[in-house]
JSON list of C-alpha atoms in Angstrom, two decimals:
[
{"chain": "L", "resi": 154, "resn": "MET", "atom": "CA", "xyz": [-6.74, 144.34, 21.72]},
{"chain": "L", "resi": 155, "resn": "ASN", "atom": "CA", "xyz": [-2.98, 143.85, 21.86]},
{"chain": "L", "resi": 156, "resn": "ILE", "atom": "CA", "xyz": [-0.99, 144.59, 25.00]},
{"chain": "L", "resi": 157, "resn": "ASP", "atom": "CA", "xyz": [2.34, 146.34, 24.63]},
{"chain": "L", "resi": 158, "resn": "THR", "atom": "CA", "xyz": [5.09, 144.13, 26.08]},
{"chain": "L", "resi": 159, "resn": "SER", "atom": "CA", "xyz": [6.50, 147.05, 28.09]},
{"chain": "L", "resi": 160, "resn": "VAL", "atom": "CA", "xyz": [3.15, 147.45, 29.81]},
{"chain": "L", "resi": 161, "resn": "LEU", "atom": "CA", "xyz": [3.12, 143.78, 30.77]},
{"chain": "L", "resi": 162, "resn": "SER", "atom": "CA", "xyz": [6.67, 144.11, 32.04]},
{"chain": "L", "resi": 163, "resn": "ASN", "atom": "CA", "xyz": [5.65, 147.03, 34.25]},
{"chain": "L", "resi": 164, "resn": "VAL", "atom": "CA", "xyz": [2.59, 145.20, 35.52]},
{"chain": "L", "resi": 165, "resn": "ASN", "atom": "CA", "xyz": [4.86, 142.34, 36.43]},
{"chain": "L", "resi": 166, "resn": "GLY", "atom": "CA", "xyz": [7.23, 144.65, 38.25]},
{"chain": "L", "resi": 167, "resn": "GLY", "atom": "CA", "xyz": [9.87, 143.73, 35.64]},
{"chain": "L", "resi": 168, "resn": "GLY", "atom": "CA", "xyz": [12.89, 145.66, 34.51]},
{"chain": "L", "resi": 169, "resn": "SER", "atom": "CA", "xyz": [15.98, 146.64, 36.39]},
{"chain": "L", "resi": 170, "resn": "SER", "atom": "CA", "xyz": [14.20, 148.90, 38.85]},
{"chain": "L", "resi": 171, "resn": "GLY", "atom": "CA", "xyz": [11.00, 146.93, 39.42]},
{"chain": "L", "resi": 172, "resn": "MET", "atom": "CA", "xyz": [7.74, 148.56, 40.50]},
{"chain": "L", "resi": 173, "resn": "PRO", "atom": "CA", "xyz": [5.96, 149.04, 43.83]},
{"chain": "L", "resi": 174, "resn": "ALA", "atom": "CA", "xyz": [2.95, 146.81, 44.39]},
{"chain": "L", "resi": 175, "resn": "SER", "atom": "CA", "xyz": [0.58, 149.82, 44.52]},
{"chain": "L", "resi": 176, "resn": "GLN", "atom": "CA", "xyz": [1.61, 151.01, 41.05]},
{"chain": "L", "resi": 177, "resn": "SER", "atom": "CA", "xyz": [1.39, 147.49, 39.68]},
{"chain": "L", "resi": 178, "resn": "ALA", "atom": "CA", "xyz": [-2.14, 147.17, 41.05]},
{"chain": "L", "resi": 179, "resn": "GLU", "atom": "CA", "xyz": [-3.10, 150.49, 39.40]},
{"chain": "L", "resi": 180, "resn": "LEU", "atom": "CA", "xyz": [-1.78, 149.25, 36.06]},
{"chain": "L", "resi": 181, "resn": "ARG", "atom": "CA", "xyz": [-3.80, 146.06, 36.35]},
{"chain": "L", "resi": 182, "resn": "GLU", "atom": "CA", "xyz": [-6.95, 148.06, 37.08]},
{"chain": "L", "resi": 183, "resn": "SER", "atom": "CA", "xyz": [-6.23, 150.35, 34.12]},
{"chain": "L", "resi": 184, "resn": "PHE", "atom": "CA", "xyz": [-5.69, 147.37, 31.86]},
{"chain": "L", "resi": 185, "resn": "MET", "atom": "CA", "xyz": [-8.96, 145.78, 32.93]},
{"chain": "L", "resi": 186, "resn": "THR", "atom": "CA", "xyz": [-10.76, 149.10, 32.26]},
{"chain": "L", "resi": 187, "resn": "LEU", "atom": "CA", "xyz": [-9.24, 149.25, 28.79]},
{"chain": "L", "resi": 188, "resn": "LEU", "atom": "CA", "xyz": [-10.19, 145.65, 28.11]},
{"chain": "L", "resi": 189, "resn": "ILE", "atom": "CA", "xyz": [-13.80, 146.22, 29.19]},
{"chain": "L", "resi": 190, "resn": "THR", "atom": "CA", "xyz": [-13.98, 149.41, 27.12]},
{"chain": "L", "resi": 191, "resn": "GLN", "atom": "CA", "xyz": [-12.64, 147.51, 24.12]},
{"chain": "L", "resi": 192, "resn": "LEU", "atom": "CA", "xyz": [-15.28, 144.81, 24.58]},
{"chain": "L", "resi": 193, "resn": "GLU", "atom": "CA", "xyz": [-18.07, 147.39, 24.85]},
{"chain": "L", "resi": 194, "resn": "ASN", "atom": "CA", "xyz": [-16.96, 149.25, 21.73]},
{"chain": "L", "resi": 195, "resn": "GLN", "atom": "CA", "xyz": [-15.71, 146.44, 19.55]},
{"chain": "L", "resi": 196, "resn": "ASP", "atom": "CA", "xyz": [-16.86, 146.10, 15.96]},
{"chain": "L", "resi": 197, "resn": "PRO", "atom": "CA", "xyz": [-19.80, 143.68, 15.97]},
{"chain": "L", "resi": 198, "resn": "MET", "atom": "CA", "xyz": [-18.63, 142.46, 12.56]},
{"chain": "L", "resi": 199, "resn": "ASN", "atom": "CA", "xyz": [-15.13, 141.82, 13.84]},
{"chain": "L", "resi": 200, "resn": "PRO", "atom": "CA", "xyz": [-15.38, 140.93, 17.55]},
{"chain": "L", "resi": 201, "resn": "MET", "atom": "CA", "xyz": [-12.43, 140.00, 19.68]},
{"chain": "L", "resi": 202, "resn": "GLU", "atom": "CA", "xyz": [-11.60, 136.33, 19.44]},
{"chain": "L", "resi": 203, "resn": "ASN", "atom": "CA", "xyz": [-12.31, 134.29, 22.57]},
{"chain": "L", "resi": 204, "resn": "ALA", "atom": "CA", "xyz": [-8.80, 132.87, 22.46]},
{"chain": "L", "resi": 205, "resn": "GLU", "atom": "CA", "xyz": [-7.27, 136.35, 22.37]},
{"chain": "L", "resi": 206, "resn": "MET", "atom": "CA", "xyz": [-9.33, 137.59, 25.30]},
{"chain": "L", "resi": 207, "resn": "THR", "atom": "CA", "xyz": [-8.62, 134.44, 27.30]},
{"chain": "L", "resi": 208, "resn": "SER", "atom": "CA", "xyz": [-4.90, 134.79, 26.63]},
{"chain": "L", "resi": 209, "resn": "GLN", "atom": "CA", "xyz": [-4.78, 138.38, 27.81]},
{"chain": "L", "resi": 210, "resn": "LEU", "atom": "CA", "xyz": [-6.84, 137.66, 30.92]},
{"chain": "L", "resi": 211, "resn": "ALA", "atom": "CA", "xyz": [-4.50, 134.78, 31.68]},
{"chain": "L", "resi": 212, "resn": "GLN", "atom": "CA", "xyz": [-1.53, 137.14, 31.46]},
{"chain": "L", "resi": 213, "resn": "ILE", "atom": "CA", "xyz": [-3.10, 139.42, 34.04]},
{"chain": "L", "resi": 214, "resn": "ASN", "atom": "CA", "xyz": [-3.87, 136.45, 36.32]},
{"chain": "L", "resi": 215, "resn": "THR", "atom": "CA", "xyz": [-0.29, 135.26, 35.92]},
{"chain": "L", "resi": 216, "resn": "VAL", "atom": "CA", "xyz": [1.01, 138.67, 36.97]},
{"chain": "L", "resi": 217, "resn": "SER", "atom": "CA", "xyz": [-1.23, 138.65, 40.04]},
{"chain": "L", "resi": 218, "resn": "GLY", "atom": "CA", "xyz": [-0.16, 135.13, 40.86]},
{"chain": "L", "resi": 219, "resn": "ILE", "atom": "CA", "xyz": [3.52, 136.04, 40.59]},
{"chain": "L", "resi": 220, "resn": "GLU", "atom": "CA", "xyz": [3.05, 138.99, 42.93]},
{"chain": "L", "resi": 221, "resn": "GLU", "atom": "CA", "xyz": [1.17, 136.84, 45.43]},
{"chain": "L", "resi": 222, "resn": "LEU", "atom": "CA", "xyz": [3.91, 134.21, 45.20]},
{"chain": "L", "resi": 223, "resn": "ASN", "atom": "CA", "xyz": [6.58, 136.85, 45.77]},
{"chain": "L", "resi": 224, "resn": "ASP", "atom": "CA", "xyz": [4.69, 138.14, 48.81]},
{"chain": "L", "resi": 225, "resn": "THR", "atom": "CA", "xyz": [4.40, 134.57, 50.14]},
{"chain": "L", "resi": 226, "resn": "LEU", "atom": "CA", "xyz": [8.10, 133.87, 49.59]},
{"chain": "L", "resi": 227, "resn": "SER", "atom": "CA", "xyz": [9.00, 137.14, 51.27]},
{"chain": "L", "resi": 228, "resn": "GLY", "atom": "CA", "xyz": [6.89, 136.18, 54.28]},
{"chain": "L", "resi": 229, "resn": "ILE", "atom": "CA", "xyz": [8.48, 132.73, 54.45]},
{"chain": "L", "resi": 230, "resn": "THR", "atom": "CA", "xyz": [11.96, 134.25, 54.27]},
{"chain": "L", "resi": 231, "resn": "LYS", "atom": "CA", "xyz": [11.18, 136.62, 57.12]},
{"chain": "L", "resi": 232, "resn": "GLN", "atom": "CA", "xyz": [9.83, 133.74, 59.22]},
{"chain": "L", "resi": 233, "resn": "MET", "atom": "CA", "xyz": [12.97, 131.69, 58.52]},
{"chain": "L", "resi": 234, "resn": "ASP", "atom": "CA", "xyz": [15.21, 134.62, 59.45]},
{"chain": "L", "resi": 235, "resn": "ALA", "atom": "CA", "xyz": [13.28, 135.13, 62.68]},
{"chain": "L", "resi": 236, "resn": "SER", "atom": "CA", "xyz": [13.49, 131.40, 63.48]},
{"chain": "L", "resi": 237, "resn": "GLN", "atom": "CA", "xyz": [17.24, 131.36, 62.82]},
{"chain": "L", "resi": 238, "resn": "MET", "atom": "CA", "xyz": [17.70, 134.49, 64.95]},
{"chain": "L", "resi": 239, "resn": "LEU", "atom": "CA", "xyz": [15.82, 132.87, 67.83]},
{"chain": "L", "resi": 240, "resn": "GLN", "atom": "CA", "xyz": [17.80, 129.65, 67.51]},
{"chain": "L", "resi": 241, "resn": "ALA", "atom": "CA", "xyz": [21.12, 131.54, 67.29]},
{"chain": "L", "resi": 242, "resn": "SER", "atom": "CA", "xyz": [20.28, 133.75, 70.28]},
{"chain": "L", "resi": 243, "resn": "GLY", "atom": "CA", "xyz": [19.70, 130.63, 72.35]},
{"chain": "L", "resi": 244, "resn": "LEU", "atom": "CA", "xyz": [23.34, 129.66, 71.79]},
{"chain": "L", "resi": 245, "resn": "ILE", "atom": "CA", "xyz": [24.81, 132.81, 73.35]},
{"chain": "L", "resi": 246, "resn": "GLY", "atom": "CA", "xyz": [27.04, 131.81, 76.25]},
{"chain": "L", "resi": 247, "resn": "ASN", "atom": "CA", "xyz": [27.29, 128.20, 75.05]},
{"chain": "L", "resi": 248, "resn": "ALA", "atom": "CA", "xyz": [30.46, 126.42, 73.98]},
{"chain": "L", "resi": 249, "resn": "VAL", "atom": "CA", "xyz": [30.39, 124.84, 70.52]},
{"chain": "L", "resi": 250, "resn": "LEU", "atom": "CA", "xyz": [32.59, 122.85, 68.17]},
{"chain": "L", "resi": 251, "resn": "VAL", "atom": "CA", "xyz": [33.16, 124.57, 64.83]},
{"chain": "L", "resi": 252, "resn": "PRO", "atom": "CA", "xyz": [35.58, 123.96, 61.93]},
{"chain": "L", "resi": 253, "resn": "GLY", "atom": "CA", "xyz": [39.14, 124.72, 63.08]},
{"chain": "L", "resi": 254, "resn": "ASN", "atom": "CA", "xyz": [42.22, 123.07, 64.56]},
{"chain": "L", "resi": 255, "resn": "GLN", "atom": "CA", "xyz": [43.19, 125.25, 67.52]},
{"chain": "L", "resi": 256, "resn": "VAL", "atom": "CA", "xyz": [43.54, 124.10, 71.12]},
{"chain": "L", "resi": 257, "resn": "LYS", "atom": "CA", "xyz": [44.10, 126.51, 74.02]},
{"chain": "L", "resi": 258, "resn": "VAL", "atom": "CA", "xyz": [46.08, 125.43, 77.09]},
{"chain": "L", "resi": 259, "resn": "ASN", "atom": "CA", "xyz": [45.65, 127.32, 80.37]},
{"chain": "L", "resi": 260, "resn": "THR", "atom": "CA", "xyz": [46.53, 126.83, 84.03]},
{"chain": "L", "resi": 261, "resn": "ASP", "atom": "CA", "xyz": [44.02, 126.95, 86.88]},
{"chain": "L", "resi": 262, "resn": "GLU", "atom": "CA", "xyz": [44.53, 128.53, 90.32]},
{"chain": "L", "resi": 263, "resn": "ASP", "atom": "CA", "xyz": [46.13, 125.33, 91.63]},
{"chain": "L", "resi": 264, "resn": "GLY", "atom": "CA", "xyz": [48.69, 125.28, 88.82]},
{"chain": "L", "resi": 265, "resn": "ASN", "atom": "CA", "xyz": [47.02, 122.41, 86.95]},
{"chain": "L", "resi": 266, "resn": "SER", "atom": "CA", "xyz": [47.01, 122.55, 83.14]},
{"chain": "L", "resi": 267, "resn": "TYR", "atom": "CA", "xyz": [43.83, 122.09, 81.14]},
{"chain": "L", "resi": 268, "resn": "ALA", "atom": "CA", "xyz": [43.02, 122.42, 77.44]},
{"chain": "L", "resi": 269, "resn": "THR", "atom": "CA", "xyz": [39.92, 123.34, 75.48]},
{"chain": "L", "resi": 270, "resn": "PRO", "atom": "CA", "xyz": [38.08, 120.39, 73.89]},
{"chain": "L", "resi": 271, "resn": "PHE", "atom": "CA", "xyz": [38.48, 119.59, 70.22]},
{"chain": "L", "resi": 272, "resn": "GLY", "atom": "CA", "xyz": [36.80, 117.22, 67.81]},
{"chain": "L", "resi": 273, "resn": "ILE", "atom": "CA", "xyz": [36.77, 115.36, 64.53]},
{"chain": "L", "resi": 274, "resn": "GLU", "atom": "CA", "xyz": [34.09, 115.01, 61.85]},
{"chain": "L", "resi": 275, "resn": "LEU", "atom": "CA", "xyz": [34.13, 111.80, 59.79]},
{"chain": "L", "resi": 276, "resn": "ASP", "atom": "CA", "xyz": [32.04, 110.89, 56.76]},
{"chain": "L", "resi": 277, "resn": "LYS", "atom": "CA", "xyz": [32.76, 107.19, 57.39]},
{"chain": "L", "resi": 278, "resn": "PRO", "atom": "CA", "xyz": [33.61, 105.24, 60.57]},
{"chain": "L", "resi": 279, "resn": "ALA", "atom": "CA", "xyz": [37.34, 104.87, 61.23]},
{"chain": "L", "resi": 280, "resn": "ASP", "atom": "CA", "xyz": [39.08, 101.83, 62.69]},
{"chain": "L", "resi": 281, "resn": "ASN", "atom": "CA", "xyz": [41.85, 104.07, 63.98]},
{"chain": "L", "resi": 282, "resn": "VAL", "atom": "CA", "xyz": [42.32, 107.79, 64.53]},
{"chain": "L", "resi": 283, "resn": "GLU", "atom": "CA", "xyz": [45.74, 109.18, 65.33]},
{"chain": "L", "resi": 284, "resn": "ILE", "atom": "CA", "xyz": [45.62, 112.50, 67.19]},
{"chain": "L", "resi": 285, "resn": "THR", "atom": "CA", "xyz": [48.64, 114.81, 67.02]},
{"chain": "L", "resi": 286, "resn": "VAL", "atom": "CA", "xyz": [48.98, 118.08, 68.94]},
{"chain": "L", "resi": 287, "resn": "THR", "atom": "CA", "xyz": [51.77, 120.42, 67.88]},
{"chain": "L", "resi": 288, "resn": "SER", "atom": "CA", "xyz": [53.04, 123.79, 69.06]},
{"chain": "L", "resi": 289, "resn": "ASN", "atom": "CA", "xyz": [52.90, 126.82, 66.77]},
{"chain": "L", "resi": 290, "resn": "ALA", "atom": "CA", "xyz": [56.57, 126.11, 66.02]},
{"chain": "L", "resi": 291, "resn": "GLY", "atom": "CA", "xyz": [55.62, 122.66, 64.71]},
{"chain": "L", "resi": 292, "resn": "GLU", "atom": "CA", "xyz": [56.96, 120.66, 67.67]},
{"chain": "L", "resi": 293, "resn": "VAL", "atom": "CA", "xyz": [54.90, 117.53, 68.47]},
{"chain": "L", "resi": 294, "resn": "VAL", "atom": "CA", "xyz": [53.86, 117.70, 72.12]},
{"chain": "L", "resi": 295, "resn": "TYR", "atom": "CA", "xyz": [51.20, 114.98, 72.31]},
{"chain": "L", "resi": 296, "resn": "THR", "atom": "CA", "xyz": [50.01, 111.98, 70.31]},
{"chain": "L", "resi": 297, "resn": "LYS", "atom": "CA", "xyz": [47.32, 109.39, 70.88]},
{"chain": "L", "resi": 298, "resn": "ASN", "atom": "CA", "xyz": [45.65, 106.60, 68.92]},
{"chain": "L", "resi": 299, "resn": "ILE", "atom": "CA", "xyz": [41.94, 105.90, 69.34]},
{"chain": "L", "resi": 300, "resn": "GLU", "atom": "CA", "xyz": [40.29, 102.81, 67.89]},
{"chain": "L", "resi": 301, "resn": "GLY", "atom": "CA", "xyz": [36.76, 102.49, 66.58]},
{"chain": "L", "resi": 302, "resn": "VAL", "atom": "CA", "xyz": [35.55, 106.06, 65.98]},
{"chain": "L", "resi": 303, "resn": "SER", "atom": "CA", "xyz": [32.04, 106.32, 64.53]},
{"chain": "L", "resi": 304, "resn": "ALA", "atom": "CA", "xyz": [31.03, 108.44, 61.56]},
{"chain": "L", "resi": 305, "resn": "GLY", "atom": "CA", "xyz": [29.81, 111.92, 62.43]},
{"chain": "L", "resi": 306, "resn": "VAL", "atom": "CA", "xyz": [31.18, 114.23, 65.11]},
{"chain": "L", "resi": 307, "resn": "GLU", "atom": "CA", "xyz": [33.29, 112.98, 68.01]},
{"chain": "L", "resi": 308, "resn": "SER", "atom": "CA", "xyz": [34.73, 115.27, 70.69]},
{"chain": "L", "resi": 309, "resn": "PHE", "atom": "CA", "xyz": [37.90, 114.72, 72.71]},
{"chain": "L", "resi": 310, "resn": "SER", "atom": "CA", "xyz": [39.55, 116.22, 75.77]},
{"chain": "L", "resi": 311, "resn": "TRP", "atom": "CA", "xyz": [43.24, 116.67, 76.50]},
{"chain": "L", "resi": 312, "resn": "GLY", "atom": "CA", "xyz": [44.76, 117.48, 79.86]},
{"chain": "L", "resi": 313, "resn": "GLY", "atom": "CA", "xyz": [47.46, 119.77, 78.52]},
{"chain": "L", "resi": 314, "resn": "LEU", "atom": "CA", "xyz": [50.18, 117.22, 79.26]},
{"chain": "L", "resi": 315, "resn": "ASN", "atom": "CA", "xyz": [52.79, 115.85, 76.88]},
{"chain": "L", "resi": 316, "resn": "ASN", "atom": "CA", "xyz": [53.35, 112.13, 76.37]},
{"chain": "L", "resi": 317, "resn": "ASP", "atom": "CA", "xyz": [55.75, 112.09, 79.33]},
{"chain": "L", "resi": 318, "resn": "GLY", "atom": "CA", "xyz": [53.03, 113.44, 81.62]},
{"chain": "L", "resi": 319, "resn": "ALA", "atom": "CA", "xyz": [54.57, 116.91, 82.00]},
{"chain": "L", "resi": 320, "resn": "ALA", "atom": "CA", "xyz": [52.47, 120.06, 81.64]},
{"chain": "L", "resi": 321, "resn": "VAL", "atom": "CA", "xyz": [53.02, 121.97, 78.42]},
{"chain": "L", "resi": 322, "resn": "ALA", "atom": "CA", "xyz": [53.31, 125.76, 78.38]},
{"chain": "L", "resi": 323, "resn": "GLU", "atom": "CA", "xyz": [50.20, 127.89, 78.28]},
{"chain": "L", "resi": 324, "resn": "GLY", "atom": "CA", "xyz": [49.20, 129.09, 74.84]},
{"chain": "L", "resi": 325, "resn": "SER", "atom": "CA", "xyz": [47.75, 128.02, 71.52]},
{"chain": "L", "resi": 326, "resn": "TYR", "atom": "CA", "xyz": [48.37, 124.61, 69.94]},
{"chain": "L", "resi": 327, "resn": "ASN", "atom": "CA", "xyz": [47.24, 122.90, 66.74]},
{"chain": "L", "resi": 328, "resn": "VAL", "atom": "CA", "xyz": [45.54, 119.53, 66.47]},
{"chain": "L", "resi": 329, "resn": "SER", "atom": "CA", "xyz": [45.51, 117.22, 63.45]},
{"chain": "L", "resi": 330, "resn": "PHE", "atom": "CA", "xyz": [44.00, 113.82, 62.74]},
{"chain": "L", "resi": 331, "resn": "LYS", "atom": "CA", "xyz": [44.92, 110.81, 60.64]},
{"chain": "L", "resi": 332, "resn": "ALA", "atom": "CA", "xyz": [41.90, 108.54, 60.24]},
{"chain": "L", "resi": 333, "resn": "THR", "atom": "CA", "xyz": [42.22, 105.12, 58.61]},
{"chain": "L", "resi": 334, "resn": "ASN", "atom": "CA", "xyz": [40.02, 102.11, 57.92]},
{"chain": "L", "resi": 335, "resn": "ALA", "atom": "CA", "xyz": [40.77, 98.44, 58.63]},
{"chain": "L", "resi": 336, "resn": "GLU", "atom": "CA", "xyz": [42.92, 98.25, 55.49]},
{"chain": "L", "resi": 337, "resn": "GLY", "atom": "CA", "xyz": [44.99, 101.22, 56.58]},
{"chain": "L", "resi": 338, "resn": "GLU", "atom": "CA", "xyz": [43.53, 103.49, 53.91]},
{"chain": "L", "resi": 339, "resn": "ALA", "atom": "CA", "xyz": [43.23, 107.17, 54.81]},
{"chain": "L", "resi": 340, "resn": "LEU", "atom": "CA", "xyz": [39.73, 108.56, 55.41]},
{"chain": "L", "resi": 341, "resn": "GLU", "atom": "CA", "xyz": [38.63, 112.15, 54.96]},
{"chain": "L", "resi": 342, "resn": "SER", "atom": "CA", "xyz": [38.30, 113.98, 58.25]},
{"chain": "L", "resi": 343, "resn": "LYS", "atom": "CA", "xyz": [37.78, 117.55, 59.46]},
{"chain": "L", "resi": 344, "resn": "ALA", "atom": "CA", "xyz": [39.24, 119.04, 62.61]},
{"chain": "L", "resi": 345, "resn": "LEU", "atom": "CA", "xyz": [36.94, 120.95, 64.97]},
{"chain": "L", "resi": 346, "resn": "ASN", "atom": "CA", "xyz": [37.85, 123.38, 67.73]},
{"chain": "L", "resi": 347, "resn": "TYR", "atom": "CA", "xyz": [36.14, 124.80, 70.78]},
{"chain": "L", "resi": 348, "resn": "ALA", "atom": "CA", "xyz": [34.64, 128.30, 70.74]},
{"chain": "L", "resi": 349, "resn": "LEU", "atom": "CA", "xyz": [32.28, 130.31, 72.92]},
{"chain": "L", "resi": 350, "resn": "VAL", "atom": "CA", "xyz": [29.26, 132.00, 71.33]},
{"chain": "L", "resi": 351, "resn": "GLN", "atom": "CA", "xyz": [29.46, 135.63, 72.41]},
{"chain": "L", "resi": 352, "resn": "GLY", "atom": "CA", "xyz": [26.75, 137.23, 70.30]},
{"chain": "L", "resi": 353, "resn": "VAL", "atom": "CA", "xyz": [24.62, 137.09, 67.16]},
{"chain": "L", "resi": 354, "resn": "THR", "atom": "CA", "xyz": [24.68, 139.16, 63.97]},
{"chain": "L", "resi": 355, "resn": "PRO", "atom": "CA", "xyz": [21.21, 139.38, 62.30]},
{"chain": "L", "resi": 356, "resn": "ALA", "atom": "CA", "xyz": [20.80, 138.24, 58.70]},
{"chain": "L", "resi": 357, "resn": "GLU", "atom": "CA", "xyz": [21.27, 140.83, 55.99]},
{"chain": "L", "resi": 358, "resn": "SER", "atom": "CA", "xyz": [20.16, 140.72, 52.36]},
{"chain": "L", "resi": 359, "resn": "GLY", "atom": "CA", "xyz": [21.28, 137.43, 50.83]},
{"chain": "L", "resi": 360, "resn": "GLU", "atom": "CA", "xyz": [23.11, 136.32, 53.96]},
{"chain": "L", "resi": 361, "resn": "GLU", "atom": "CA", "xyz": [22.43, 134.14, 56.99]},
{"chain": "L", "resi": 362, "resn": "VAL", "atom": "CA", "xyz": [22.33, 134.79, 60.73]},
{"chain": "L", "resi": 363, "resn": "ARG", "atom": "CA", "xyz": [25.89, 134.58, 62.06]},
{"chain": "L", "resi": 364, "resn": "LEU", "atom": "CA", "xyz": [27.28, 133.61, 65.46]},
{"chain": "L", "resi": 365, "resn": "ASP", "atom": "CA", "xyz": [29.99, 135.86, 66.90]},
{"chain": "L", "resi": 366, "resn": "LEU", "atom": "CA", "xyz": [32.81, 133.79, 68.39]},
{"chain": "L", "resi": 367, "resn": "GLY", "atom": "CA", "xyz": [35.19, 136.61, 69.30]},
{"chain": "L", "resi": 368, "resn": "ALA", "atom": "CA", "xyz": [38.24, 138.10, 67.62]},
{"chain": "L", "resi": 369, "resn": "ILE", "atom": "CA", "xyz": [40.15, 134.82, 67.37]},
{"chain": "L", "resi": 370, "resn": "TYR", "atom": "CA", "xyz": [37.48, 132.64, 65.76]},
{"chain": "L", "resi": 371, "resn": "GLY", "atom": "CA", "xyz": [35.40, 135.32, 64.01]},
{"chain": "L", "resi": 372, "resn": "GLN", "atom": "CA", "xyz": [31.89, 134.42, 62.86]},
{"chain": "L", "resi": 373, "resn": "VAL", "atom": "CA", "xyz": [30.19, 131.22, 61.71]},
{"chain": "L", "resi": 374, "resn": "THR", "atom": "CA", "xyz": [26.74, 130.29, 60.43]},
{"chain": "L", "resi": 375, "resn": "LEU", "atom": "CA", "xyz": [24.41, 127.95, 62.29]},
{"chain": "L", "resi": 376, "resn": "ASP", "atom": "CA", "xyz": [25.13, 125.05, 59.93]},
{"chain": "L", "resi": 377, "resn": "GLN", "atom": "CA", "xyz": [28.83, 125.33, 60.80]},
{"chain": "L", "resi": 378, "resn": "VAL", "atom": "CA", "xyz": [28.11, 124.46, 64.42]},
{"chain": "L", "resi": 379, "resn": "LYS", "atom": "CA", "xyz": [28.85, 120.73, 64.62]},
{"chain": "L", "resi": 380, "resn": "GLN", "atom": "CA", "xyz": [28.23, 120.14, 68.31]},
{"chain": "L", "resi": 381, "resn": "ILE", "atom": "CA", "xyz": [27.04, 122.06, 71.38]},
{"chain": "L", "resi": 382, "resn": "LEU", "atom": "CA", "xyz": [29.18, 121.28, 74.41]}
]
């Protein structure tokens, strides 16, 4: 007995539209009924070859195995989404460092300036890191050199003062880094800025759980969070 390829495709849930598991199961049962009927009514002088029957049974087992695998993968995906959602929800209200180069300067009730933390991510340790803070107009308001910065993520704080010790105006500033090794060669680095996790957006089809950081910073995924402050 030969199986039409379109039937096998339907049993496998193939095609552009796919097939519900219940219909696929019905097709498998129908196929097995046909196979048994064929065996019962086959020509004794020309019986079905063992190899042919084994091959067709194997195809049915493969289809069942694929469906079971798909069900397993679907369950694993749901568990991962739930785990990510739980992990992300635990970050609500926490401050984090995420890719970005913004620094916010504010003034407290006593008139003292303070700035949000910022950070750097290095693939290799740096012998020297030069920090430069500029205004949105491009004016340099603060610089500092730090020696011996390890690979990975390092966070820094700035008091909102310029190099003369005077408070800078409230507002948004940009931070940049120049990392070098002992030979003075530039190293790759990424700037990180402070943000507050305000909410969580559940994962949708083909996407990941996302952290809501507000209108200014938008959304990030969990793997974009470099440090929890």
